[in-house]
C-alpha cells in the first residue's frame, strides 16, 4: 500500500497536473479556432444581398418542459424544416429568468444567423439583444415583449383582448357577486402578471359587487396551488371562482376543489391550454380557459427572420421595432373543446420528428 | 452521586429526577408543539366561523403535510447519520414520472393494478436513485452535499428524457378518486400513508439497532468505525431507504393531481431540512427528533394555510413566516440555556 | 511481580490457554525511509499492567497500532493463544481478545453510556421483534451495570449522553467498554492525558482494578510517576527499539527518563548530549 502512495509523490502529481492543463488549453484553442472558422463562414461581408444557404437559428424559450413552449418548438421546427433552416431549441428547465438570459447569451456567442426568444419576463434583455441586432443578427420575441424594445418583431397574445371573454365568463359564473380568488405564478414576471393586471380592473368596473382577492403566488407548483386553493375555500365562504394563471396551478386548484367537494360552489377558470387543462375541461372541473397560439407565434417568428435575411442579408444593423403583432387566442370551454377550431389552440407535448 | 448497583427494569437509577414541569420545559419538542398550538388557536379564533379548525380545513392541513412528512423523515435520518441530501425533490419528480408512465399503461386494468404497478415503479425508482447516491458517497468518497447536488442534476435530466420533456399526460383520474382524494374515516389517504410511515420511523429510531447505528454514525463516524460497524454498507442502505421514501412521495403526488409537475418541487428538499431542524434534528448529526419533525411540518403547513385563510396579503406572509422561524429557533436556544435544570449535577 | 488472576468473578475475561495476552517477536515497521519500529519483542501477561514509555517519535503509537490491527508489521509476528495471527483491523484484534482505548476515546458523544458500551455488540430482543432489530435495553443494562460494578465505576445514570459526563467519567466508560469486550488484553493510549489530578488518580485505580480482574493491560503514557505507581512491568522505547524491559522493581522516574533519552552509555547518544 505504501508503495502505491509513494507513486503519487509530489513530482508525479505535478507532472500529471501540467499534462492535464496542457490538454485542456490545447482543446480550448482548437475549439476557439473551429468556432472562429464558423464565424468567418456565416454572416461574413463577402455575402451581400442575402444568401440564405445553411441558415442557423437558435430559439431560446423560458421553460422548455412546459407544453406551451413545446408547442412553440413544434411551430418553429415545422417552419424551419419547410424552409431548410437549422434550428436549435434551448432553455432552462425551471422558472428562472436569469438562467434564461444566460442561456441566450451563451447561444448568441456561437454566432447564429437569427435568434428567437420567448422570454420568461421582459426585463433584463438590454445588453443581450442590441449587440446582435447591430451585428446583423435579427432577434424576434414571442410570447412577451422585451424591455427595452430591441427586437425586430414581437408576436404575442394580446392579453387585454384575450382577457375580455374571461371577464364575461367570470361574471356569468358569479352572477356578479361573491369573491374571486387569484392564483398567479410569481412576482416580477410580466408574462404572468399580464394575465390578470388588466382583467382585474375590468372585472371591478363591470361587476362592482364582486370582491377580487389579491393574488397568491404558487411558483407553478401544483402542490402549492392546491394548498392556496384549499385555504381560499376555507377562508372565503362566498368564494365563487378561482382564476389560475397557468396549467400546473389550475391542476392544483382543481384537485383542492374536488377534495373539498366544492365543485358546485366554486368554479375554476384558467389561462393556457396544456393537456391536463384540456382533460379538466372535458371532465367539467375547469369551466373555461384561454388558449393561446404558440405554434402560430413561433412559426411566424421563423418566417419573419427568414424573409428579412432573404431581402437584406446580414451586413447592416437590423432595425428594431416596438410594434406588437398579436396572435389569436380562444376561450376554450367544455362545449367547444372537442371542436376543430379548438384543436389549434391546444398545446402539444411532443412534435413531429421527436 | 448515586451508585449503579442493582439491576432493574428501567436503565436509569437516579435519586434526583427534576420535576415534570422542568423536564417539559427543557424538552425540545415541547416548544415546537407549543408554537403550533398557539398558532392553531390564533388562526381558529381569527378565521370566519372558526373555519380554520373545521373538519374540511383539517383535511386540507393533513393533505398538505403528506409529502413534507415523507421527505422530512428521509432527511431527518440522513442528517442524523451525518449526511446531506438535496436531491430528494428531483427524486420525487423522476419517481412520479415513472409512476405516471406506468399508470398510463395500466389504465385499462382497474384501480388495484394501477396502484400496485405505479407504486412499485415509484418505489423502485426512488430506491435506485438512493442507492446511486449512497454508492457515490461511500465508494467514491464524495461529500454528500456535493454528491446529491450532482445527482439532483442527473436525476432531473433523466426525468425529462423519460417524460419526453413535458409532464406525463393521460394519468387515469381513478387514481385521484381512489387514492389521492380518498379518505378513510374522514382522514385523507395520503396523510394516513405518511403518518404510518412516520410512526414506523419513530419506532425504528427508538427501538431498533438500525436506528441506533444511524445516530452513532452521525454522532461520531470514527467511533462507529472503531466499534466495528460496517458504516459504508449502512450509509448506502440508509440512502436507499430514504430514496424509497421520496419515491413514495412521488407516487402520492400523482394520485393527488393525476399529473406530474416537473417544473415544481424546487423547494421540497429545503423545506424538509427546515422542518427537521426546527423539530430538533441536528444538522451536524447525532440527534434525530421524529416527534419534533412532525411539529416542524405542522408549523409549515399551518402557516401556509392559516395566513391565507385569515386573509393576510401574500407579501406579509413572507415576512411573518420568516419571523416565526426566528422565534421557533430562538425558543429552542432558550431551552438549551436551561442546562442547569438538567439531570446531573455532581 | 505478581500476576493476579481472580478468574471466577470476572465477567469479561475468560481463562485462556496461555497466561499471556500476546507474545510479539521481531516486530518491524518502516515508512518510506523511516524505520519506525525495529525488531521489537514484547509480551503482555494476563493480570499485568505493562507501562510503555518513550519520547515523541520513539514509536509507541506505531507499535500499539501493530498490536491492535491498524498496521500490519513488515516483519515479525504476534502470537496469540499459541498461534501467530494476522490482524488487519480492530475487529480482528477484538476477535482475538484484544480491545483498545484510543486517545480520543472513540465514544459517540450524543449516545448514552449504555448505547456506547454496547455499540457494535447490541443485544437484540427475543423472537420476531429481535428479528426486526429491536433491542433489549434491559438485558444490556443488566450487563452494563455488572461491568461497571466490577470496576467500581460510579455513574449517575446509564441514560446520560456521554458528552454530558466529565472527562474522567468518559474515560471510565471507555475503559469499562474495552474491559467488557476484551477476552484477554486491553491497550490504552494516553488514558490520563486530558484529565485533572483527581480524575487521573481515579483512572489509574481503574486500570489497576481491571488488571486485577484478570486482563492484561498495556498503558502508553507520558505521565511517568503516576503510571509507575500502578505498573507491574516497564518497557521503554527509544528510536524504534526497546531500551528497557524490566519488572517494576525499584525503577524510578529518572531511570525511565534516562532510558528514554539514552543517557545509559549508548555511544551514539553521547554525541547528542555533548
CSV table of N, CA, C and O in Angstrom, one decimal, chain C residues 124-171:
chain,number,residue,atom,x,y,z
C,124,UNK,N,-30.2,-8.1,21.0
C,124,UNK,CA,-31.5,-8.0,20.4
C,124,UNK,C,-32.6,-8.7,21.3
C,124,UNK,O,-32.3,-9.6,22.0
C,125,UNK,N,-33.8,-8.2,21.1
C,125,UNK,CA,-34.9,-8.8,21.8
C,125,UNK,C,-35.1,-10.2,21.3
C,125,UNK,O,-34.7,-10.5,20.2
C,126,UNK,N,-35.9,-10.9,22.0
C,126,UNK,CA,-36.2,-12.3,21.5
C,126,UNK,C,-37.3,-12.3,20.5
C,126,UNK,O,-38.1,-11.4,20.4
C,127,UNK,N,-37.3,-13.4,19.7
C,127,UNK,CA,-38.4,-13.6,18.8
C,127,UNK,C,-38.5,-12.7,17.6
C,127,UNK,O,-37.5,-12.2,17.1
C,128,UNK,N,-39.7,-12.5,17.2
C,128,UNK,CA,-39.9,-11.7,16.0
C,128,UNK,C,-39.4,-10.3,16.1
C,128,UNK,O,-38.7,-9.7,15.2
C,129,UNK,N,-39.6,-9.7,17.3
C,129,UNK,CA,-39.1,-8.3,17.5
C,129,UNK,C,-37.6,-8.2,17.2
C,129,UNK,O,-37.1,-7.3,16.6
C,130,UNK,N,-36.9,-9.2,17.8
C,130,UNK,CA,-35.5,-9.3,17.6
C,130,UNK,C,-35.1,-9.4,16.2
C,130,UNK,O,-34.1,-8.8,15.7
C,131,UNK,N,-35.9,-10.2,15.5
C,131,UNK,CA,-35.7,-10.3,14.0
C,131,UNK,C,-35.8,-9.0,13.3
C,131,UNK,O,-35.1,-8.8,12.3
C,132,UNK,N,-36.6,-8.1,13.8
C,132,UNK,CA,-36.7,-6.8,13.2
C,132,UNK,C,-35.7,-5.9,13.6
C,132,UNK,O,-35.6,-4.7,13.2
C,133,UNK,N,-34.9,-6.3,14.6
C,133,UNK,CA,-33.8,-5.5,15.0
C,133,UNK,C,-34.1,-4.7,16.3
C,133,UNK,O,-33.3,-3.9,16.7
C,134,UNK,N,-35.2,-5.0,17.0
C,134,UNK,CA,-35.5,-4.4,18.2
C,134,UNK,C,-34.5,-4.8,19.3
C,134,UNK,O,-34.1,-5.9,19.4
C,135,UNK,N,-34.0,-3.8,20.0
C,135,UNK,CA,-33.0,-4.0,21.1
C,135,UNK,C,-33.6,-4.4,22.4
C,135,UNK,O,-34.7,-3.9,22.7
C,136,UNK,N,-32.9,-5.1,23.2
C,136,UNK,CA,-33.3,-5.4,24.6
C,136,UNK,C,-32.5,-4.5,25.5
C,136,UNK,O,-31.4,-4.9,25.9
C,137,UNK,N,-33.0,-3.3,25.8
C,137,UNK,CA,-32.2,-2.4,26.6
C,137,UNK,C,-32.1,-3.0,28.0
C,137,UNK,O,-31.1,-2.7,28.7
C,138,UNK,N,-33.1,-3.7,28.5
C,138,UNK,CA,-33.0,-4.3,29.8
C,138,UNK,C,-31.8,-5.2,29.9
C,138,UNK,O,-31.0,-5.1,30.9
C,139,UNK,N,-31.6,-6.1,29.0
C,139,UNK,CA,-30.5,-7.0,29.0
C,139,UNK,C,-29.2,-6.3,29.0
C,139,UNK,O,-28.2,-6.6,29.7
C,140,UNK,N,-29.1,-5.3,28.1
C,140,UNK,CA,-27.9,-4.5,28.0
C,140,UNK,C,-27.6,-3.8,29.3
C,140,UNK,O,-26.5,-3.6,29.7
C,141,UNK,N,-28.7,-3.3,29.9
C,141,UNK,CA,-28.5,-2.5,31.2
C,141,UNK,C,-28.0,-3.4,32.3
C,141,UNK,O,-27.1,-3.0,33.0
C,142,UNK,N,-28.5,-4.6,32.3
C,142,UNK,CA,-28.0,-5.5,33.3
C,142,UNK,C,-26.5,-5.8,33.2
C,142,UNK,O,-25.8,-5.7,34.2
C,143,UNK,N,-26.1,-6.1,32.0
C,143,UNK,CA,-24.7,-6.4,31.8
C,143,UNK,C,-23.8,-5.2,32.0
C,143,UNK,O,-22.7,-5.3,32.6
C,144,UNK,N,-24.3,-4.0,31.6
C,144,UNK,CA,-23.5,-2.8,31.8
C,144,UNK,C,-23.3,-2.5,33.3
C,144,UNK,O,-22.2,-2.2,33.7
C,145,UNK,N,-24.4,-2.6,34.0
C,145,UNK,CA,-24.3,-2.4,35.5
C,145,UNK,C,-23.3,-3.3,36.1
C,145,UNK,O,-22.5,-2.9,37.0
C,146,UNK,N,-23.4,-4.6,35.7
C,146,UNK,CA,-22.4,-5.6,36.2
C,146,UNK,C,-21.0,-5.2,35.9
C,146,UNK,O,-20.1,-5.2,36.8
C,147,UNK,N,-20.8,-4.8,34.6
C,147,UNK,CA,-19.4,-4.4,34.2
C,147,UNK,C,-18.9,-3.2,35.0
C,147,UNK,O,-17.8,-3.2,35.4
C,148,UNK,N,-19.8,-2.2,35.2
C,148,UNK,CA,-19.4,-1.0,35.9
C,148,UNK,C,-19.1,-1.4,37.3
C,148,UNK,O,-18.1,-0.9,37.9
C,149,UNK,N,-19.9,-2.2,37.9
C,149,UNK,CA,-19.8,-2.5,39.3
C,149,UNK,C,-18.4,-3.3,39.5
C,149,UNK,O,-17.7,-3.0,40.5
C,150,UNK,N,-18.1,-4.2,38.6
C,150,UNK,CA,-16.9,-4.9,38.7
C,150,UNK,C,-15.7,-4.0,38.8
C,150,UNK,O,-14.7,-4.3,39.4
C,151,UNK,N,-15.8,-2.9,38.1
C,151,UNK,CA,-14.6,-2.0,38.1
C,151,UNK,C,-14.8,-0.8,39.1
C,151,UNK,O,-14.1,0.1,39.0
C,152,UNK,N,-15.8,-1.0,39.9
C,152,UNK,CA,-16.1,0.1,40.9
C,152,UNK,C,-16.3,1.4,40.3
C,152,UNK,O,-15.9,2.4,40.8
C,153,UNK,N,-17.0,1.5,39.1
C,153,UNK,CA,-17.2,2.8,38.5
C,153,UNK,C,-18.6,3.2,38.9
C,153,UNK,O,-19.6,2.5,38.8
C,154,UNK,N,-18.7,4.5,39.3
C,154,UNK,CA,-20.0,5.0,39.7
C,154,UNK,C,-20.4,6.1,38.7
C,154,UNK,O,-19.7,7.1,38.5
C,155,UNK,N,-21.5,5.9,38.1
C,155,UNK,CA,-22.0,6.9,37.1
C,155,UNK,C,-23.5,7.3,37.6
C,155,UNK,O,-24.2,6.5,38.1
C,156,UNK,N,-23.9,8.6,37.3
C,156,UNK,CA,-25.2,9.0,37.7
C,156,UNK,C,-26.3,8.2,37.0
C,156,UNK,O,-27.3,7.9,37.6
C,157,UNK,N,-26.1,7.8,35.8
C,157,UNK,CA,-27.1,7.1,35.1
C,157,UNK,C,-26.6,6.5,33.8
C,157,UNK,O,-25.6,6.9,33.3
C,158,UNK,N,-27.2,5.4,33.4
C,158,UNK,CA,-26.8,4.9,32.1
C,158,UNK,C,-27.4,5.6,30.9
C,158,UNK,O,-27.1,5.4,29.8
C,159,UNK,N,-28.4,6.5,31.2
C,159,UNK,CA,-29.1,7.2,30.1
C,159,UNK,C,-28.5,8.6,29.8
C,159,UNK,O,-29.1,9.3,29.0
C,160,UNK,N,-27.4,8.9,30.5
C,160,UNK,CA,-26.8,10.2,30.2
C,160,UNK,C,-26.1,10.1,28.9
C,160,UNK,O,-25.4,9.1,28.5
C,161,UNK,N,-26.1,11.2,28.1
C,161,UNK,CA,-25.3,11.3,26.9
C,161,UNK,C,-23.9,11.4,27.3
C,161,UNK,O,-23.5,12.2,28.2
C,162,UNK,N,-23.0,10.7,26.7
C,162,UNK,CA,-21.6,10.7,27.1
C,162,UNK,C,-21.0,12.0,27.1
C,162,UNK,O,-20.1,12.3,27.9
C,163,UNK,N,-21.5,12.9,26.2
C,163,UNK,CA,-20.9,14.3,26.1
C,163,UNK,C,-21.2,15.1,27.4
C,163,UNK,O,-20.6,16.1,27.6
C,164,UNK,N,-22.2,14.6,28.1
C,164,UNK,CA,-22.6,15.4,29.3
C,164,UNK,C,-21.8,14.9,30.6
C,164,UNK,O,-22.0,15.3,31.7
C,165,UNK,N,-20.9,13.9,30.4
C,165,UNK,CA,-20.1,13.4,31.5
C,165,UNK,C,-18.9,14.2,31.6
C,165,UNK,O,-18.5,14.9,30.7
C,166,UNK,N,-18.2,14.1,32.8
C,166,UNK,CA,-16.9,14.8,32.9
C,166,UNK,C,-15.9,14.0,32.2
C,166,UNK,O,-16.1,12.8,31.8
C,167,UNK,N,-14.7,14.6,32.0
C,167,UNK,CA,-13.6,13.9,31.3
C,167,UNK,C,-13.3,12.6,31.9
C,167,UNK,O,-13.1,11.5,31.2
C,168,UNK,N,-13.2,12.6,33.2
C,168,UNK,CA,-12.8,11.3,33.9
C,168,UNK,C,-13.9,10.2,33.8
C,168,UNK,O,-13.6,9.1,33.6
C,169,UNK,N,-15.2,10.7,33.8
C,169,UNK,CA,-16.2,9.7,33.6
C,169,UNK,C,-16.2,9.1,32.2
C,169,UNK,O,-16.5,7.9,32.0
C,170,UNK,N,-15.9,10.0,31.3
C,170,UNK,CA,-15.9,9.5,29.9
C,170,UNK,C,-14.8,8.4,29.7
C,170,UNK,O,-14.9,7.4,29.1
C,171,UNK,N,-13.6,8.8,30.3
C,171,UNK,CA,-12.5,7.8,30.3
C,171,UNK,C,-12.9,6.5,30.9
C,171,UNK,O,-12.6,5.4,30.4
